[in-house]
mmCIF file of C-alpha atoms in Angstrom:
data_model
loop_
_atom_site.group_PDB
_atom_site.id
_atom_site.type_symbol
_atom_site.label_atom_id
_atom_site.label_comp_id
_atom_site.label_asym_id
_atom_site.label_seq_id
_atom_site.Cartn_x
_atom_site.Cartn_y
_atom_site.Cartn_z
ATOM 1 C CA MET A 155 -34.967 -136.356 85.411
ATOM 2 C CA VAL A 156 -36.375 -138.312 88.341
ATOM 3 C CA SER A 157 -34.107 -140.210 90.733
ATOM 4 C CA CYS A 158 -35.850 -143.432 91.811
ATOM 5 C CA ILE A 159 -34.373 -144.627 95.104
ATOM 6 C CA ILE A 160 -35.099 -148.200 96.128
ATOM 7 C CA PRO A 161 -34.014 -149.412 99.587
ATOM 8 C CA SER A 162 -33.134 -153.086 99.741
ATOM 9 C CA PHE A 163 -32.521 -155.684 102.431
ATOM 10 C CA ASN A 164 -31.857 -159.331 101.515
ATOM 11 C CA GLN A 165 -34.748 -159.696 99.047
ATOM 12 C CA VAL A 166 -32.994 -159.635 95.657
ATOM 13 C CA ASP A 167 -35.965 -161.086 93.771
ATOM 14 C CA LEU A 168 -38.235 -158.348 95.120
ATOM 15 C CA VAL A 169 -35.815 -155.661 93.961
ATOM 16 C CA LYS A 170 -35.595 -157.156 90.477
ATOM 17 C CA GLN A 171 -39.369 -157.463 90.204
ATOM 18 C CA CYS A 172 -39.818 -153.861 91.342
ATOM 19 C CA VAL A 173 -37.239 -152.533 88.865
ATOM 20 C CA ASN A 174 -38.548 -154.599 85.947
ATOM 21 C CA THR A 175 -42.113 -153.378 86.434
ATOM 22 C CA LEU A 176 -40.902 -149.825 86.980
ATOM 23 C CA LYS A 177 -39.048 -149.842 83.671
ATOM 24 C CA ALA A 178 -41.985 -151.436 81.858
ATOM 25 C CA THR A 179 -44.415 -148.717 82.954
ATOM 26 C CA ILE A 180 -42.288 -145.618 82.304
ATOM 27 C CA THR A 181 -41.845 -144.649 78.670
ATOM 28 C CA LYS A 182 -41.787 -140.865 78.431
ATOM 29 C CA THR A 183 -39.872 -139.765 81.520
ATOM 30 C CA SER A 184 -36.117 -139.504 82.062
ATOM 31 C CA TYR A 185 -35.044 -141.316 85.211
ATOM 32 C CA GLU A 186 -32.192 -142.961 87.067
ATOM 33 C CA ILE A 187 -32.466 -145.910 89.455
ATOM 34 C CA ILE A 188 -30.456 -146.049 92.664
ATOM 35 C CA VAL A 189 -30.679 -149.211 94.787
ATOM 36 C CA VAL A 190 -29.345 -148.813 98.328
ATOM 37 C CA ASP A 191 -28.715 -152.070 100.179
ATOM 38 C CA ASP A 192 -29.088 -151.821 103.953
ATOM 39 C CA GLY A 193 -26.642 -154.392 105.249
ATOM 40 C CA SER A 194 -27.652 -157.581 103.452
ATOM 41 C CA ALA A 195 -25.452 -160.681 103.564
ATOM 42 C CA MET A 196 -22.243 -160.284 101.564
ATOM 43 C CA HIS A 197 -23.218 -162.748 98.836
ATOM 44 C CA ILE A 198 -26.501 -160.897 98.310
ATOM 45 C CA GLN A 199 -24.715 -157.573 98.030
ATOM 46 C CA GLN A 200 -22.437 -159.067 95.407
ATOM 47 C CA GLN A 201 -25.482 -160.321 93.469
ATOM 48 C CA LEU A 202 -26.915 -156.810 93.541
ATOM 49 C CA LEU A 203 -23.666 -155.282 92.310
ATOM 50 C CA GLN A 204 -23.409 -157.715 89.403
ATOM 51 C CA TRP A 205 -27.063 -157.269 88.447
ATOM 52 C CA GLY A 206 -26.818 -153.490 88.768
ATOM 53 C CA SER A 207 -23.862 -153.297 86.415
ATOM 54 C CA GLN A 208 -25.771 -155.360 83.832
ATOM 55 C CA GLU A 209 -28.907 -153.218 84.128
ATOM 56 C CA ASN A 210 -27.190 -149.800 84.280
ATOM 57 C CA ILE A 211 -28.421 -149.304 87.851
ATOM 58 C CA LYS A 212 -26.412 -147.576 90.545
ATOM 59 C CA VAL A 213 -26.065 -149.875 93.564
ATOM 60 C CA ILE A 214 -24.914 -148.482 96.909
ATOM 61 C CA LEU A 215 -23.861 -150.953 99.598
ATOM 62 C CA LYS A 216 -23.871 -150.086 103.275
ATOM 63 C CA ASN A 217 -23.308 -151.853 106.585
ATOM 64 C CA PRO A 218 -24.644 -152.424 109.158
ATOM 65 C CA ASN A 219 -28.440 -152.554 108.861
ATOM 66 C CA GLU A 220 -29.514 -149.050 109.933
ATOM 67 C CA GLY A 221 -33.137 -148.759 108.831
ATOM 68 C CA PHE A 222 -35.178 -146.909 106.223
ATOM 69 C CA SER A 223 -34.118 -143.302 106.832
ATOM 70 C CA CYS A 224 -30.372 -143.934 106.787
ATOM 71 C CA THR A 225 -30.787 -146.041 103.676
ATOM 72 C CA VAL A 226 -32.838 -143.647 101.553
ATOM 73 C CA ASN A 227 -30.733 -140.704 102.728
ATOM 74 C CA GLN A 228 -27.691 -142.366 101.155
ATOM 75 C CA GLY A 229 -29.567 -142.462 97.866
ATOM 76 C CA ILE A 230 -30.852 -138.903 98.153
ATOM 77 C CA ARG A 231 -27.296 -137.621 98.654
ATOM 78 C CA GLN A 232 -26.275 -139.112 95.303
ATOM 79 C CA ALA A 233 -29.473 -138.342 93.396
ATOM 80 C CA ARG A 234 -29.145 -136.142 90.307
ATOM 81 C CA GLY A 235 -32.818 -135.706 89.498
ATOM 82 C CA LYS A 236 -35.079 -132.678 89.727
ATOM 83 C CA HIS A 237 -37.484 -134.892 91.655
ATOM 84 C CA ILE A 238 -36.809 -137.830 93.965
ATOM 85 C CA ALA A 239 -39.048 -140.910 94.026
ATOM 86 C CA LEU A 240 -38.817 -143.229 97.010
ATOM 87 C CA VAL A 241 -39.923 -146.728 96.034
ATOM 88 C CA ASN A 242 -40.115 -149.684 98.420
ATOM 89 C CA ASN A 243 -38.648 -152.805 96.869
ATOM 90 C CA ASP A 244 -41.923 -154.672 97.432
ATOM 91 C CA VAL A 245 -43.851 -152.347 95.109
ATOM 92 C CA ILE A 246 -45.092 -153.717 91.776
ATOM 93 C CA PHE A 247 -46.043 -151.298 89.009
ATOM 94 C CA HIS A 248 -48.971 -152.470 86.921
ATOM 95 C CA GLU A 249 -50.369 -149.244 85.425
ATOM 96 C CA PRO A 250 -48.580 -147.241 82.706
ATOM 97 C CA GLU A 251 -47.210 -143.752 83.272
ATOM 98 C CA TRP A 252 -47.805 -143.655 87.038
ATOM 99 C CA LEU A 253 -44.669 -141.529 87.363
ATOM 100 C CA LYS A 254 -45.813 -139.075 84.696
ATOM 101 C CA LYS A 255 -49.068 -138.580 86.641
ATOM 102 C CA MET A 256 -47.165 -137.883 89.865
ATOM 103 C CA ILE A 257 -44.797 -135.458 88.135
ATOM 104 C CA SER A 258 -47.704 -133.625 86.527
ATOM 105 C CA THR A 259 -49.305 -133.205 89.935
ATOM 106 C CA ILE A 260 -46.177 -132.059 91.760
ATOM 107 C CA GLN A 261 -45.428 -129.526 89.010
ATOM 108 C CA SER A 262 -48.970 -128.120 89.056
ATOM 109 C CA SER A 263 -48.126 -125.787 91.953
ATOM 110 C CA PRO A 264 -44.850 -124.409 93.338
ATOM 111 C CA GLU A 265 -46.258 -125.016 96.828
ATOM 112 C CA ILE A 266 -46.481 -128.804 96.426
ATOM 113 C CA GLY A 267 -43.431 -130.509 97.920
ATOM 114 C CA VAL A 268 -44.461 -134.114 98.510
ATOM 115 C CA ILE A 269 -46.739 -136.422 96.496
ATOM 116 C CA GLY A 270 -48.147 -139.820 97.450
ATOM 117 C CA ALA A 271 -49.898 -142.440 95.327
ATOM 118 C CA ARG A 272 -52.788 -144.914 95.597
ATOM 119 C CA LEU A 273 -51.404 -148.211 96.837
ATOM 120 C CA LEU A 274 -53.273 -151.469 96.369
ATOM 121 C CA TYR A 275 -53.155 -154.937 97.858
ATOM 122 C CA PRO A 276 -52.633 -157.787 95.359
ATOM 123 C CA ASN A 277 -56.397 -158.473 95.506
ATOM 124 C CA GLN A 278 -57.007 -154.998 94.040
ATOM 125 C CA THR A 279 -58.387 -153.410 97.194
ATOM 126 C CA ILE A 280 -56.949 -150.175 98.532
ATOM 127 C CA GLN A 281 -54.118 -150.217 101.048
ATOM 128 C CA HIS A 282 -53.301 -146.496 101.119
ATOM 129 C CA GLY A 283 -55.083 -143.380 99.911
ATOM 130 C CA GLY A 284 -53.236 -140.729 101.864
ATOM 131 C CA MET A 285 -53.515 -140.246 105.627
ATOM 132 C CA SER A 286 -56.265 -138.550 107.578
ATOM 133 C CA GLY A 287 -55.902 -136.297 110.604
ATOM 134 C CA GLU A 288 -55.737 -139.352 112.858
ATOM 135 C CA LEU A 289 -52.845 -140.671 110.724
ATOM 136 C CA LEU A 290 -54.937 -143.539 109.448
ATOM 137 C CA HIS A 291 -54.716 -144.764 105.861
ATOM 138 C CA ARG A 292 -57.806 -143.649 103.983
ATOM 139 C CA TYR A 293 -60.058 -145.961 101.930
ATOM 140 C CA VAL A 294 -58.473 -149.190 103.218
ATOM 141 C CA GLY A 295 -60.251 -152.253 101.850
ATOM 142 C CA MET A 296 -62.296 -150.339 99.288
ATOM 143 C CA PRO A 297 -62.196 -151.388 95.601
ATOM 144 C CA ALA A 298 -59.271 -150.049 93.588
ATOM 145 C CA ASP A 299 -61.591 -147.820 91.540
ATOM 146 C CA TYR A 300 -63.453 -146.359 94.550
ATOM 147 C CA PRO A 301 -64.286 -142.859 93.229
ATOM 148 C CA PRO A 302 -63.055 -140.749 96.206
ATOM 149 C CA ALA A 303 -59.708 -142.574 96.040
ATOM 150 C CA LEU A 304 -59.174 -141.443 92.441
ATOM 151 C CA ALA A 305 -59.043 -137.772 93.397
ATOM 152 C CA VAL A 306 -56.090 -135.436 93.881
ATOM 153 C CA ASP A 307 -56.249 -133.684 97.246
ATOM 154 C CA ASP A 308 -54.207 -132.304 100.135
ATOM 155 C CA VAL A 309 -53.621 -134.736 102.998
ATOM 156 C CA HIS A 310 -51.887 -134.791 106.363
ATOM 157 C CA ALA A 311 -49.287 -137.328 105.254
ATOM 158 C CA VAL A 312 -48.476 -140.023 102.701
ATOM 159 C CA THR A 313 -46.589 -143.274 103.041
ATOM 160 C CA GLY A 314 -42.940 -143.567 102.124
ATOM 161 C CA ALA A 315 -43.598 -146.829 100.281
ATOM 162 C CA LEU A 316 -44.091 -144.734 97.132
ATOM 163 C CA LEU A 317 -43.707 -140.988 97.159
ATOM 164 C CA LEU A 318 -42.280 -138.185 95.054
ATOM 165 C CA ILE A 319 -40.401 -135.252 96.550
ATOM 166 C CA LYS A 320 -39.497 -132.033 94.784
ATOM 167 C CA GLN A 321 -35.744 -131.411 94.948
ATOM 168 C CA ASP A 322 -36.435 -127.835 96.081
ATOM 169 C CA ALA A 323 -38.320 -129.267 99.043
ATOM 170 C CA VAL A 324 -35.387 -131.542 99.885
ATOM 171 C CA ALA A 325 -33.061 -128.526 99.778
ATOM 172 C CA ASP A 326 -35.393 -126.748 102.205
ATOM 173 C CA LEU A 327 -36.271 -129.638 104.525
ATOM 174 C CA GLY A 328 -33.120 -131.705 104.472
ATOM 175 C CA LEU A 329 -33.016 -135.481 104.723
ATOM 176 C CA PHE A 330 -35.255 -137.964 106.525
ATOM 177 C CA SER A 331 -34.789 -138.047 110.289
ATOM 178 C CA GLU A 332 -32.401 -140.838 111.234
ATOM 179 C CA ASP A 333 -33.854 -140.857 114.743
ATOM 180 C CA PHE A 334 -36.400 -143.311 113.304
ATOM 181 C CA PHE A 335 -35.197 -146.824 112.433
ATOM 182 C CA THR A 336 -38.393 -147.745 110.596
ATOM 183 C CA GLY A 337 -41.914 -146.371 110.798
ATOM 184 C CA PHE A 338 -43.187 -142.780 111.002
ATOM 185 C CA GLU A 339 -40.135 -141.282 109.310
ATOM 186 C CA ASP A 340 -42.386 -140.616 106.308
ATOM 187 C CA VAL A 341 -45.107 -139.011 108.439
ATOM 188 C CA GLU A 342 -42.505 -136.936 110.271
ATOM 189 C CA TYR A 343 -41.146 -135.709 106.941
ATOM 190 C CA CYS A 344 -44.623 -134.743 105.772
ATOM 191 C CA PHE A 345 -45.259 -132.868 109.016
ATOM 192 C CA ARG A 346 -41.956 -131.045 108.646
ATOM 193 C CA ALA A 347 -42.898 -130.124 105.084
ATOM 194 C CA ARG A 348 -46.301 -128.774 106.074
ATOM 195 C CA LEU A 349 -44.853 -126.839 109.010
ATOM 196 C CA LYS A 350 -42.557 -125.042 106.555
ATOM 197 C CA GLY A 351 -45.396 -124.226 104.142
ATOM 198 C CA TRP A 352 -45.127 -127.075 101.635
ATOM 199 C CA ARG A 353 -48.253 -128.884 100.530
ATOM 200 C CA VAL A 354 -48.469 -132.666 100.875
ATOM 201 C CA VAL A 355 -50.740 -134.056 98.171
ATOM 202 C CA TYR A 356 -52.283 -137.437 97.418
ATOM 203 C CA CYS A 357 -52.370 -138.337 93.711
ATOM 204 C CA GLY A 358 -55.138 -140.899 93.267
ATOM 205 C CA PRO A 359 -54.674 -141.366 89.500
ATOM 206 C CA ALA A 360 -51.204 -142.854 90.115
ATOM 207 C CA ALA A 361 -51.403 -146.419 91.440
ATOM 208 C CA ALA A 362 -49.191 -149.394 92.246
ATOM 209 C CA ILE A 363 -49.416 -152.694 94.108
ATOM 210 C CA HIS A 364 -47.633 -152.885 97.445
ATOM 211 C CA LEU A 365 -46.742 -156.271 98.925
ATOM 212 C CA GLU A 366 -46.815 -154.733 102.375
ATOM 213 C CA GLY A 367 -44.248 -156.169 104.758
ATOM 214 C CA GLN A 368 -42.544 -158.493 102.252
ATOM 215 C CA THR A 369 -39.245 -156.648 102.592
ATOM 216 C CA ARG A 370 -39.141 -157.422 106.292
ATOM 217 C CA GLY A 371 -38.966 -161.191 105.882
ATOM 218 C CA GLY A 372 -40.020 -163.982 108.261
ATOM 219 C CA HIS A 373 -42.073 -164.118 111.451
ATOM 220 C CA GLN A 374 -39.271 -163.247 113.873
ATOM 221 C CA LYS A 375 -38.207 -160.291 111.763
ATOM 222 C CA ILE A 376 -41.807 -159.082 111.487
ATOM 223 C CA ASN A 377 -42.083 -159.118 115.296
ATOM 224 C CA PHE A 378 -38.823 -157.154 115.478
ATOM 225 C CA TYR A 379 -40.175 -154.515 113.104
ATOM 226 C CA LYS A 380 -43.500 -154.340 114.953
ATOM 227 C CA HIS A 381 -41.539 -153.430 118.065
ATOM 228 C CA LYS A 382 -39.608 -150.825 116.081
ATOM 229 C CA ASP A 383 -42.884 -149.413 114.702
ATOM 230 C CA PHE A 384 -44.250 -149.097 118.241
ATOM 231 C CA GLU A 385 -41.102 -147.298 119.364
ATOM 232 C CA ALA A 386 -41.300 -144.996 116.335
ATOM 233 C CA ARG A 387 -44.906 -144.022 117.109
ATOM 234 C CA LYS A 388 -43.963 -143.099 120.679
ATOM 235 C CA GLN A 389 -41.001 -141.106 119.418
ATOM 236 C CA PHE A 390 -43.149 -139.342 116.831
ATOM 237 C CA ASP A 391 -45.824 -138.426 119.378
ATOM 238 C CA LEU A 392 -43.193 -137.082 121.753
ATOM 239 C CA LYS A 393 -41.568 -134.941 119.054
ATOM 240 C CA TRP A 394 -44.726 -133.594 117.447
ATOM 241 C CA ARG A 395 -47.294 -133.364 120.241
ATOM 242 C CA GLY A 396 -46.788 -129.588 120.505
ATOM 243 C CA TYR A 397 -47.584 -129.092 116.803
ATOM 244 C CA TYR A 398 -49.988 -131.916 116.122
ATOM 245 C CA HIS A 399 -53.166 -129.991 116.914
ATOM 246 C CA ILE A 400 -52.068 -127.249 114.499
ATOM 247 C CA LEU A 401 -51.109 -129.535 111.619
ATOM 248 C CA LYS A 402 -54.148 -131.739 112.185
ATOM 249 C CA SER A 403 -56.530 -128.888 111.399
#
């Protein structure tokens, strides 16, 4: 079984859209869905609880708003699956059996601990194809079917917007660092994995659409998160500068 953990903050319609498309594109894999709400308004949390009970979805409510790592860690602690899928609530699944492709890849070698997918903008250009040594998203802006982006290969890191983690890797690595509010917690996890001998792999055949930034809301909130992203990058560089030249090679 795969435990699909979806962090949520105020955007109920996004969560429902994500879950509906997830269910529609998985037919041959056992899974559970865990939605973890990160301090939304009380009436929104009650909507999630009611909807979750109708859809057989586990909903975890938490307060206050503590960021991505704290939120997904709550879900990971209650996950029952052999693998854990982290899914941003602004992801839309449009291709069948994306999860089966990711599972097949992660099970192809005992050394693979973390798997990322090909993420697309709504206009069907590439948003994410794994991260290079400079921690830049590969293939950005290229067509969805750009041949190099369809490959399966080892990368330096993958985004936490959609990734699959082997439960054995979680047991070895622990949870996501809660030193990061939002931004770079996924890269830090990938670096930790690689430092301990796990492979981080990009699975190009598995694809989804990511409405990047939709979870964060309006203009003021986006500026708030930009500041948090900047702080996270500084924190990441400070923590990993002694290892970066090794892991970059």
